Coordinates of N, CA, C and O in Angstrom, one line a residue:
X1 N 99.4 -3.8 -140.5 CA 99.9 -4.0 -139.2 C 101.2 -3.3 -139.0 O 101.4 -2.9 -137.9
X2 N 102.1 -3.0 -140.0 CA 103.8 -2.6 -140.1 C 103.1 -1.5 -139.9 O 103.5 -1.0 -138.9
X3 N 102.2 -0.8 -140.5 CA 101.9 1.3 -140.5 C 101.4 1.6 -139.7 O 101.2 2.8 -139.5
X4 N 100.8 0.5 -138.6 CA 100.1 0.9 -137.2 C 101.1 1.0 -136.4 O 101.1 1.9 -135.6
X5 N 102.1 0.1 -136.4 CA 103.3 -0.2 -135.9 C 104.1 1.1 -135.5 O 104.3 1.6 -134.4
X6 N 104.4 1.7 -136.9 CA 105.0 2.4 -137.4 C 104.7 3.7 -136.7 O 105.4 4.3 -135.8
X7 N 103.1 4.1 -137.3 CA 102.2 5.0 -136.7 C 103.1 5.8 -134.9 O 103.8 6.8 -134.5
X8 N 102.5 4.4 -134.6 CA 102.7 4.5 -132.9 C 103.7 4.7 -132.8 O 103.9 5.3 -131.7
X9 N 104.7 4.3 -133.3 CA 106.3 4.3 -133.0 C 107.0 6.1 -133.5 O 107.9 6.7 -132.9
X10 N 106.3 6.5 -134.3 CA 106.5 7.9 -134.4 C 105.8 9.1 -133.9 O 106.1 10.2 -134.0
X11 N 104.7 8.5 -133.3 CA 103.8 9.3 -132.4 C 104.5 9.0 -130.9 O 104.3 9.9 -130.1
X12 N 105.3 8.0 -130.4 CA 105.6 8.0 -129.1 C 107.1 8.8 -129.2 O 107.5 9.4 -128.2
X13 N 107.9 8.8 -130.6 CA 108.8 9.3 -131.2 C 108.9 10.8 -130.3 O 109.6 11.1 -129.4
X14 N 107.4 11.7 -131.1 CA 106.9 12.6 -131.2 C 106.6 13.1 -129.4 O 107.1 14.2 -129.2
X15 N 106.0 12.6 -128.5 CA 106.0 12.3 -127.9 C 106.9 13.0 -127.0 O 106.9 14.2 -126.4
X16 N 107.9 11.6 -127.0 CA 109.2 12.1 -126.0 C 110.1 13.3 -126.6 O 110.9 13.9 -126.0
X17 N 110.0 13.3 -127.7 CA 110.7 14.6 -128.8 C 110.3 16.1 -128.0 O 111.0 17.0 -127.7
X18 N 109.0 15.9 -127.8 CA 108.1 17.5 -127.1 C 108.5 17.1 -125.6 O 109.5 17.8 -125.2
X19 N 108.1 16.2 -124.8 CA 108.6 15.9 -123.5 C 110.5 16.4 -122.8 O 111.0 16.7 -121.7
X20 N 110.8 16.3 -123.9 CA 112.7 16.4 -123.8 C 112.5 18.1 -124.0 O 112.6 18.9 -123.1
X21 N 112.4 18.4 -125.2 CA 112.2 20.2 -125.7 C 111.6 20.5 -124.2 O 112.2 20.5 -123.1
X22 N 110.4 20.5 -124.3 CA 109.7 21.0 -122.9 C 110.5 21.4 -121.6 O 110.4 22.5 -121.1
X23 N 111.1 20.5 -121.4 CA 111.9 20.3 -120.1 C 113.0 21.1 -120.2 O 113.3 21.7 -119.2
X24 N 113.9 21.1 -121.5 CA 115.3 21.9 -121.9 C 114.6 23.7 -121.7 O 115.4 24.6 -121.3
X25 N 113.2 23.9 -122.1 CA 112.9 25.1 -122.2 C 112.6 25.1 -120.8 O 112.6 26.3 -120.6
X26 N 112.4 24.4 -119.5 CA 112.0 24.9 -118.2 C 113.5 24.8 -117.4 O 113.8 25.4 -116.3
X27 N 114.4 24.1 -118.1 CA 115.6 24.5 -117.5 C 116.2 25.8 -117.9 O 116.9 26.4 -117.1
X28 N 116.0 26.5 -119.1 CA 116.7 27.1 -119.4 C 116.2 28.4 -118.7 O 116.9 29.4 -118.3
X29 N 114.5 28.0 -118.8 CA 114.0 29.8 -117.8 C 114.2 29.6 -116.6 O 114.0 30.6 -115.9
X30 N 114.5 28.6 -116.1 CA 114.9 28.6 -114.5 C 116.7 28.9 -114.4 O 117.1 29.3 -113.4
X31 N 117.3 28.6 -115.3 CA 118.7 29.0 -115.4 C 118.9 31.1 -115.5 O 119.5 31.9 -114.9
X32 N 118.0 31.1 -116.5 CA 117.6 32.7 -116.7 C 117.1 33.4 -115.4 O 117.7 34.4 -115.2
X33 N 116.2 33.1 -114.7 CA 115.8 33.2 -113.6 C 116.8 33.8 -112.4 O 116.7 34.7 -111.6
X34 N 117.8 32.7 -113.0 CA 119.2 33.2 -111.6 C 120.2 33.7 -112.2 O 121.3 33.6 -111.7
X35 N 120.0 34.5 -113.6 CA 121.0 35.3 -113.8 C 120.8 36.7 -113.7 O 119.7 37.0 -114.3
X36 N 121.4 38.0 -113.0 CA 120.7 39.1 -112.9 C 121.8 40.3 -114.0 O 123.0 40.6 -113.9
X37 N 120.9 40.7 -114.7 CA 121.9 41.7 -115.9 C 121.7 42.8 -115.3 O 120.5 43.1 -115.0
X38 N 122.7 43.7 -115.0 CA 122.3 44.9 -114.1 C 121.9 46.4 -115.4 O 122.5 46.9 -116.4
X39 N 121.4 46.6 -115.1 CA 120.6 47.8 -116.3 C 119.6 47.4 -116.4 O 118.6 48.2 -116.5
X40 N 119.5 46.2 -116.3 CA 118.0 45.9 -117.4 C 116.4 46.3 -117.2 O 115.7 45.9 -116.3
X41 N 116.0 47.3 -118.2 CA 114.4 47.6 -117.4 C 113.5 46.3 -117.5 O 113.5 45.3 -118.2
X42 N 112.7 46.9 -116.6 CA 111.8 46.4 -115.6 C 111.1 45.5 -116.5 O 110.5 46.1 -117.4
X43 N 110.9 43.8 -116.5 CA 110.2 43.2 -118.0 C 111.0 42.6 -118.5 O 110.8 41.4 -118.6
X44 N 112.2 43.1 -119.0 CA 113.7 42.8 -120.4 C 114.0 41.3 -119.7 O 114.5 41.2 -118.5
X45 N 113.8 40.5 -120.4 CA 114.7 39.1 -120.2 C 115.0 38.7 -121.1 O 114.6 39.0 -122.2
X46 N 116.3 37.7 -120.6 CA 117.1 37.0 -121.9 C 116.2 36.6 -122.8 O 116.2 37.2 -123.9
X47 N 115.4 35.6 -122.7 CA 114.6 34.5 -123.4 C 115.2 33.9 -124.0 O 115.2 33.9 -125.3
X48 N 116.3 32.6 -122.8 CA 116.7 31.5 -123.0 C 115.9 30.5 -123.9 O 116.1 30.1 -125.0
X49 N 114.8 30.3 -122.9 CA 113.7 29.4 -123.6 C 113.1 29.3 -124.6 O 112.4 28.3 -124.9
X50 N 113.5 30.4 -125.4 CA 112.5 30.6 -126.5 C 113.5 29.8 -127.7 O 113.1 29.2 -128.7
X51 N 114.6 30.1 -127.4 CA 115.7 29.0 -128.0 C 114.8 27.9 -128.4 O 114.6 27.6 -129.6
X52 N 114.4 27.3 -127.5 CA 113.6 25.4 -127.8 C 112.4 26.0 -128.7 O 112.2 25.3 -129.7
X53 N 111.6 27.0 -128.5 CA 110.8 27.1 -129.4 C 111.0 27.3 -130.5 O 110.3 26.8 -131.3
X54 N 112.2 28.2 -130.9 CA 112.6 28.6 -132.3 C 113.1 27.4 -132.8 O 113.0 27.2 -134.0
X55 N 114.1 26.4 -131.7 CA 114.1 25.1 -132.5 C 112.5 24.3 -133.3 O 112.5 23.6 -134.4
X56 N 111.6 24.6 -132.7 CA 110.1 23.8 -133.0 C 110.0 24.5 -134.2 O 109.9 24.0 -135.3
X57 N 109.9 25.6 -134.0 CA 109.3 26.5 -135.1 C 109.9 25.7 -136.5 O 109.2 25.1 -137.3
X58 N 111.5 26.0 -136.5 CA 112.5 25.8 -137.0 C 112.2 24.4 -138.1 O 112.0 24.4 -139.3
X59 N 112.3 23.1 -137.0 CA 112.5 22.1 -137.5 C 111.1 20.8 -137.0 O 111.0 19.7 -137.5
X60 N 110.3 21.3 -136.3 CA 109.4 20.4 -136.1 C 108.3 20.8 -136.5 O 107.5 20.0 -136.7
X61 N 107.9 22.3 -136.7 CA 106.5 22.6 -137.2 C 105.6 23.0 -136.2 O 105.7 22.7 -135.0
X62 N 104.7 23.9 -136.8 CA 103.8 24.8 -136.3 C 102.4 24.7 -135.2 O 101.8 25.5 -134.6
X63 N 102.4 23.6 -135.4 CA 101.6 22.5 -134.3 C 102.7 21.9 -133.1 O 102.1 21.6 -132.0
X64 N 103.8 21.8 -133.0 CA 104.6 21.1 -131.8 C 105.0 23.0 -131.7 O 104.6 23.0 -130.5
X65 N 105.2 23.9 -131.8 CA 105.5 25.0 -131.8 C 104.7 25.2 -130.8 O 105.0 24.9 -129.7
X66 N 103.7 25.6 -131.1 CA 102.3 26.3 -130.6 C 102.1 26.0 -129.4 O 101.8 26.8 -128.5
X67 N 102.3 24.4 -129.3 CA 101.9 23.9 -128.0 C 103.2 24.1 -126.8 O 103.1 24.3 -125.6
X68 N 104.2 24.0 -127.6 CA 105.3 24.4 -126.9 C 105.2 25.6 -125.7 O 105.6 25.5 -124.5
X69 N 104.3 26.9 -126.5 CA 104.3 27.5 -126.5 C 103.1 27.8 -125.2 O 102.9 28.7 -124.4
X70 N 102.3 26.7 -125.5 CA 101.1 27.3 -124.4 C 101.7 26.1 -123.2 O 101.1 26.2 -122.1
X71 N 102.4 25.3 -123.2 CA 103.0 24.6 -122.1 C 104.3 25.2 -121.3 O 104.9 24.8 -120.4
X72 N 104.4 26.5 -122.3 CA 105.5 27.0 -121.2 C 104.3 28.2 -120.3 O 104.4 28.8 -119.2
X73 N 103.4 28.3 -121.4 CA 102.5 29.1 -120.5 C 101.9 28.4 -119.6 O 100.9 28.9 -119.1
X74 N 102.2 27.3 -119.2 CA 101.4 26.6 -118.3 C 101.9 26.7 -117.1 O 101.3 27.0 -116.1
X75 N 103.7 26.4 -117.3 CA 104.7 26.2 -116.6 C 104.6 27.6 -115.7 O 104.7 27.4 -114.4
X76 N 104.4 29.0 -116.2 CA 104.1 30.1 -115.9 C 103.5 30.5 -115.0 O 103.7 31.2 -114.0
X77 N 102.2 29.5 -115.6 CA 100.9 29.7 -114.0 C 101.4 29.0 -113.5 O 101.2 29.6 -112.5
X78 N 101.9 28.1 -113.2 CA 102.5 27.0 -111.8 C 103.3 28.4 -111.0 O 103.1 29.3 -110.2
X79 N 104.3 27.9 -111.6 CA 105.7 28.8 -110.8 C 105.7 30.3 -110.3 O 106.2 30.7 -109.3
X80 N 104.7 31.2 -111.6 CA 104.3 32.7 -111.4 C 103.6 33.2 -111.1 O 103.6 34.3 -110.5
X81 N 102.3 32.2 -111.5 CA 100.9 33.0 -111.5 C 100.2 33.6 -112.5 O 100.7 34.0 -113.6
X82 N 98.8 33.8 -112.2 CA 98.3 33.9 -113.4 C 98.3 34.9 -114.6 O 97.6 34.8 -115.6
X83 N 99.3 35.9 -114.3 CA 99.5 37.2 -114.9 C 100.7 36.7 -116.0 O 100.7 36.6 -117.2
X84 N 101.4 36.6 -115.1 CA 102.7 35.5 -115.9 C 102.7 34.2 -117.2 O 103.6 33.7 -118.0
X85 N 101.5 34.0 -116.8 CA 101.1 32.9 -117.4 C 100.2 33.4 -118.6 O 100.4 32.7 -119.6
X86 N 99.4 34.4 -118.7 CA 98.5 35.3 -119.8 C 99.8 35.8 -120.5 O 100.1 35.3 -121.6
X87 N 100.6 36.9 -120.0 CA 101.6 37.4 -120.8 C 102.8 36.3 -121.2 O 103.6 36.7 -122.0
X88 N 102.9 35.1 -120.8 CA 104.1 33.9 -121.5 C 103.3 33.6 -122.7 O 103.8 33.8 -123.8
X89 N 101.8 33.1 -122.6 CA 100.9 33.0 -123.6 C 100.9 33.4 -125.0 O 100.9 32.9 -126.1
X90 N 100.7 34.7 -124.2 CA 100.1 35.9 -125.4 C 101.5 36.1 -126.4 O 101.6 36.0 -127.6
X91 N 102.5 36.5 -125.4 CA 104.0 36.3 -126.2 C 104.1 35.6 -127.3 O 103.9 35.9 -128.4
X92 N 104.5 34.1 -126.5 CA 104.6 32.9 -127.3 C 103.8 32.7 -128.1 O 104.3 32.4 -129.2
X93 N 102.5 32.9 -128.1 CA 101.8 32.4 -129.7 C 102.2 33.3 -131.0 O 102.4 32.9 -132.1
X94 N 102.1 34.5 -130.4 CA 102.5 35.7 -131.3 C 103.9 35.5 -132.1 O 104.0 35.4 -133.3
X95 N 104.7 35.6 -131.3 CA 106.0 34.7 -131.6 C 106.2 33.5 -132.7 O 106.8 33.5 -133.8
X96 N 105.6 32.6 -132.1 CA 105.7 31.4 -133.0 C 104.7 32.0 -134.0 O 105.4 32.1 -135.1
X97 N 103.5 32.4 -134.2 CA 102.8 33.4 -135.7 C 103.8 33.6 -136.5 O 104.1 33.1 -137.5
X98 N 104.3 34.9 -135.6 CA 105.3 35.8 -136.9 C 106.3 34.8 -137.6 O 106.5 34.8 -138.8
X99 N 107.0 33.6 -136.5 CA 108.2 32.9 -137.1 C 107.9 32.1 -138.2 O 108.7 31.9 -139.1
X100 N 106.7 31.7 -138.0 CA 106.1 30.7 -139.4 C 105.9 31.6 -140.4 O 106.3 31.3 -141.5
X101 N 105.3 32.8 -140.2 CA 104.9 33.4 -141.5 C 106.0 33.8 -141.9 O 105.8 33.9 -143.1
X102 N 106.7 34.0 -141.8 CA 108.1 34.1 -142.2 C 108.8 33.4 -143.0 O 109.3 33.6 -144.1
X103 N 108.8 32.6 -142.2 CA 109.5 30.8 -143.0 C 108.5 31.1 -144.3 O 108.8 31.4 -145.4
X104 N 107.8 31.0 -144.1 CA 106.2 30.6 -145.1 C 106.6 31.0 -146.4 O 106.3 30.5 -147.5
X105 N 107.6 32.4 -146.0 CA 107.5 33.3 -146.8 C 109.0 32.9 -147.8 O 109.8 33.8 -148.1
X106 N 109.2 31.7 -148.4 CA 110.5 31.2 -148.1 C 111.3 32.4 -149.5 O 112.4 32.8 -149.6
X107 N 110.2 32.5 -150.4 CA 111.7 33.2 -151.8 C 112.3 34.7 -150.9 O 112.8 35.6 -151.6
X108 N 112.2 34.9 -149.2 CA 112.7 36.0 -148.5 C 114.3 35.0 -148.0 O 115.3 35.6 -147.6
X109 N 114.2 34.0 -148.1 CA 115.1 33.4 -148.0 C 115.9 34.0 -146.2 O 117.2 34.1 -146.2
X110 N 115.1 34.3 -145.0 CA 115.7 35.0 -144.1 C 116.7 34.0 -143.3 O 116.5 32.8 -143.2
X111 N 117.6 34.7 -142.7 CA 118.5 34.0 -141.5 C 117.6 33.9 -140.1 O 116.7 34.6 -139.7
X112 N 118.2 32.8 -139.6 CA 117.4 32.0 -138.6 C 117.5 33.6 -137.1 O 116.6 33.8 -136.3
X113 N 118.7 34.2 -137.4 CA 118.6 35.1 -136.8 C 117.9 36.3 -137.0 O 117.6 37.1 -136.1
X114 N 117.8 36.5 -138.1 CA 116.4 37.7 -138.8 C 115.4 37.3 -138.1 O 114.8 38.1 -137.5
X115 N 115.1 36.1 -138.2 CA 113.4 35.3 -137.8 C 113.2 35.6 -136.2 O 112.2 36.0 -135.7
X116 N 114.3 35.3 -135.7 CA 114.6 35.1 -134.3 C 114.1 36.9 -133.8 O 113.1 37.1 -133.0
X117 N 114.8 37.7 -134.3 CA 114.3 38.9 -133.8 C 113.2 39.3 -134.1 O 112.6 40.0 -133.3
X118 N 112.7 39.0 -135.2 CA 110.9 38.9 -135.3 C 109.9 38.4 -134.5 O 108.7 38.7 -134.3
X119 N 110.7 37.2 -134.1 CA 110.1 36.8 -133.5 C 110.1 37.4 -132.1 O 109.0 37.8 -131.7
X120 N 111.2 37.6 -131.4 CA 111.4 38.3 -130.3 C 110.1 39.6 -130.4 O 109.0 39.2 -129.9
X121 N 110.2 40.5 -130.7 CA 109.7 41.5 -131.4 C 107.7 41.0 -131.6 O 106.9 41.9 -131.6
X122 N 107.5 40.2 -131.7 CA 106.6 39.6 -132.1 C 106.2 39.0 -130.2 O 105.1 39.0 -129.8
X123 N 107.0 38.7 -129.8 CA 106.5 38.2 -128.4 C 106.5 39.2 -127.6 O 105.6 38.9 -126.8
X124 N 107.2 40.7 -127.3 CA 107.2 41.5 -126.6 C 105.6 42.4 -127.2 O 104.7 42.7 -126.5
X125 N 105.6 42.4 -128.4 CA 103.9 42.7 -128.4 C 103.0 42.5 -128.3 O 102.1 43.3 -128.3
X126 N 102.8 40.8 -128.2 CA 102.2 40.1 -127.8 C 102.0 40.3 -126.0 O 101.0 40.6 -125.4
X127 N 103.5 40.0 -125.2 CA 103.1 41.0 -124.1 C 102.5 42.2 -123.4 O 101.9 42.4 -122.3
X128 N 102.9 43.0 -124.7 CA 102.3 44.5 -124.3 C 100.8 44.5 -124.6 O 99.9 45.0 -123.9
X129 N 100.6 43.8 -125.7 CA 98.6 43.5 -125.7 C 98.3 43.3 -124.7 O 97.7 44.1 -123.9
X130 N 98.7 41.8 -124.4 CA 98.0 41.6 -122.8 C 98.1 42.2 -121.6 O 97.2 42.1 -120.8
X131 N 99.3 42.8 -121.6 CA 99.1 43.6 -120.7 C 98.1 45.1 -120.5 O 97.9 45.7 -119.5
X132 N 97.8 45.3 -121.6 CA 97.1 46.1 -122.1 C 95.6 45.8 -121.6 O 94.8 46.5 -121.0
X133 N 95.7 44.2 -122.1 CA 94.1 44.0 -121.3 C 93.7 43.5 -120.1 O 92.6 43.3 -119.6
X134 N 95.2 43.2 -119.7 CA 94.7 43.1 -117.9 C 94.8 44.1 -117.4 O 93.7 44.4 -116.8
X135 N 95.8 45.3 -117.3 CA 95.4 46.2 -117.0 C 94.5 47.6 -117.3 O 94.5 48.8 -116.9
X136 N 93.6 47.0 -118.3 CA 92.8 48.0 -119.1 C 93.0 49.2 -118.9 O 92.5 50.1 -118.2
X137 N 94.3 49.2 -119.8 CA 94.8 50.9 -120.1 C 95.6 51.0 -121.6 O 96.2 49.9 -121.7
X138 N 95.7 51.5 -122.5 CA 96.7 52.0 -123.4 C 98.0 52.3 -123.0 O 99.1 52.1 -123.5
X139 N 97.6 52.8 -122.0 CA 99.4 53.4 -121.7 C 100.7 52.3 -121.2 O 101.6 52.6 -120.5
X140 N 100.5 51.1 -121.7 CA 101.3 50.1 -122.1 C 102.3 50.8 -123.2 O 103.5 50.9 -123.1
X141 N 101.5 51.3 -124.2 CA 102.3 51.4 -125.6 C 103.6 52.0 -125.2 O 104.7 51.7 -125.8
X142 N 103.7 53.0 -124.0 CA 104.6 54.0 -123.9 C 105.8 53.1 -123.5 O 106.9 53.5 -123.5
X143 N 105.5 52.0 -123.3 CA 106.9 51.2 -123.0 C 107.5 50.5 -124.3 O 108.6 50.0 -124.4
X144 N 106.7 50.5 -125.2 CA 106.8 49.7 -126.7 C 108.7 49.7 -126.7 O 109.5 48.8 -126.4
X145 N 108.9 51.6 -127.2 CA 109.9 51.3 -127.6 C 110.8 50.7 -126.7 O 111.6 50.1 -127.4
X146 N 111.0 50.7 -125.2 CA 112.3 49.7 -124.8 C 112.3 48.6 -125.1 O 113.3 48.0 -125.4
X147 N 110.3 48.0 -124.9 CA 111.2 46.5 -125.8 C 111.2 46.2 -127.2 O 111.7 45.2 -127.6
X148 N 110.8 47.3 -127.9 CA 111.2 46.8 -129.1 C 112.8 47.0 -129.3 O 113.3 46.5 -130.4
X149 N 113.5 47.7 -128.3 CA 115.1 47.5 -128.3 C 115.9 46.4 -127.5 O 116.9 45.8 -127.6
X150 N 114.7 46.3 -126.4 CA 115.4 45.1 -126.5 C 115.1 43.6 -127.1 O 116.0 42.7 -127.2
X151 N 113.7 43.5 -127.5 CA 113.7 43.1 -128.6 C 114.6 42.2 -130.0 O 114.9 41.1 -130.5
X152 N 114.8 43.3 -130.1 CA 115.9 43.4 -131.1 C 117.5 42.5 -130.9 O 118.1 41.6 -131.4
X153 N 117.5 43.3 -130.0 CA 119.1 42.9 -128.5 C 119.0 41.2 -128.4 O 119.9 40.3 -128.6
X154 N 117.9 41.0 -128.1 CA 117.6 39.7 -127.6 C 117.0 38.3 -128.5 O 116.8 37.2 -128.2
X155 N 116.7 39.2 -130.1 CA 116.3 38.2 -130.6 C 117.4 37.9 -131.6 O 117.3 36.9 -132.3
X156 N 118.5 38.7 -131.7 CA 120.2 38.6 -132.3 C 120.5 37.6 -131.3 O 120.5 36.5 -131.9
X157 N 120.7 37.6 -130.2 CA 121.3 37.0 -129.1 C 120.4 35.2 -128.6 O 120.8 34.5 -127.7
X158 N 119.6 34.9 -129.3 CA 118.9 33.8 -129.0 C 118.8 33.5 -130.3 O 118.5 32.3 -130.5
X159 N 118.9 34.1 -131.2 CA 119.3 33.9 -132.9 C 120.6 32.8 -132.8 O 120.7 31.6 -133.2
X160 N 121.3 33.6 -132.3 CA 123.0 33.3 -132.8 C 123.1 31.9 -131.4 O 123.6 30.8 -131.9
X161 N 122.7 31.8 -129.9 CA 123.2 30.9 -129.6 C 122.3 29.3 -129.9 O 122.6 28.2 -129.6
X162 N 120.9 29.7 -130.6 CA 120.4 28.3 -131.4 C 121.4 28.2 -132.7 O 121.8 27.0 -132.7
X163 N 121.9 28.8 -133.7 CA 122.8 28.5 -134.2 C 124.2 28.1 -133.7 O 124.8 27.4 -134.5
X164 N 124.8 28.3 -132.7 CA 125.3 27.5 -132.3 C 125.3 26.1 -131.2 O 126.2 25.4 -130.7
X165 N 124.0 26.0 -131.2 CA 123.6 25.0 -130.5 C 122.8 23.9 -131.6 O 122.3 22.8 -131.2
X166 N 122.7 24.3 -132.9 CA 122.2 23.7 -133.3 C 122.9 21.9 -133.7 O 122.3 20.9 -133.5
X167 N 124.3 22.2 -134.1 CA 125.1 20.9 -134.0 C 125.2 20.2 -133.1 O 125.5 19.0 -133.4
X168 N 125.1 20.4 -131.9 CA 125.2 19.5 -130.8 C 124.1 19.1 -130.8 O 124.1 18.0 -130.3
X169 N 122.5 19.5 -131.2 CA 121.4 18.8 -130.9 C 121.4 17.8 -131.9 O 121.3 16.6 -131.6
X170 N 121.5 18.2 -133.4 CA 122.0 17.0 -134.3 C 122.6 16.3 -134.1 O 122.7 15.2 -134.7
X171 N 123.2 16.4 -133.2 CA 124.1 15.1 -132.8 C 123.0 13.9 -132.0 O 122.7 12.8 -132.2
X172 N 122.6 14.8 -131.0 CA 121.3 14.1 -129.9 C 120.2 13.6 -131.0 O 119.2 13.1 -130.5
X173 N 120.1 13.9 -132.3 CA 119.7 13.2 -132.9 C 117.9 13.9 -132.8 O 116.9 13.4 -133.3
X174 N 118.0 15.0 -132.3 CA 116.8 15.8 -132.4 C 116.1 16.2 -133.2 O 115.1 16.6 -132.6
X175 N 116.0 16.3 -134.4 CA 115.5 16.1 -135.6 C 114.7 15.0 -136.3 O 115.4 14.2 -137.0
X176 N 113.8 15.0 -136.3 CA 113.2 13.6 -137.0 C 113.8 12.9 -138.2 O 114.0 13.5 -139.3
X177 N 114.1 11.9 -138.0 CA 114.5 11.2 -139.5 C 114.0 10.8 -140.6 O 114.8 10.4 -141.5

């Protein structure tokens, strides 16, 4: 009776743990949304949000990750539509892929910011595929390299402010015990 108890009490745990992340990642792309970087080509965003994913990846595992990842693609088709919603997808899973195999890989022993730009790097290809196959063409690739610079740009920069964000979520107690 105490492990059924238990069970349920860490599945509703679990639960509101993904329901809270969820929500911090639709504030954060709606916060991103109203910020405008002037240069930036056409595509290039911060990827606030991806922050709460790299937290999942990070500290909750590859299964709350993933889904993370197809509920911000959901959020996508609401708000964007359905093009938006294929390329948030395609990103995000790819993303969360590369970040585990990585981790996986632990005697590489990498920084959460190494992972972060792989991952970045890992989601803009995942874009460019799909975009690839909605617009059935190749000539996607010729955009490769800006994002794989920005890429780069952006997976340093979403590296470093989950490391600094990380203590204040420990404090919120976001981590399973």
């Amino acid at each position: 009776m105490v492990t059924s108890k238990t069970n349920r009490s860490a599945r509703v745990r679990q639960t509101v743990l993904m329901g809270l992340l969820f929500a911090m990642a639709m504030v954060l792309s709606y916060v991103e949304s109203m910020i405008t970087v002037p240069g930036l080509p056409p595509g290039v965003k911060l990827g606030l949000s991806n922050i709460v994913t790299m937290y999942c990846v990070f500290f909750l595992g590859g299964r709350q990750a993933y889904t993370l990842a197809v509920l911000k693609g959901f959020f996508a088709l609401l708000t964007r539509g359905f093009t938006a919603a294929c390329m948030s997808t395609a990103g995000g899973l790819v993303s969360v892929t590369v970040m585990l195999v990585l981790i996986r890989l632990k005697r590489l022993d990498l920084s959460y910011t190494l992972i972060s730009v792989c991952g970045s790097l890992g989601h803009n290809f995942g874009q460019l595929a799909m975009a690839s196959v909605i617009m059935q063409s190749g000539f996607v690739i010729y955009y490769l390299p800006i994002m794989a610079v920005s890429g780069i740009g952006m997976g340093v920069a979403t590296g470093v402010i989950l490391r600094v964000m990380l203590p204040y979520m420990n404090k919120l107690r976001l981590t399973q015990s």
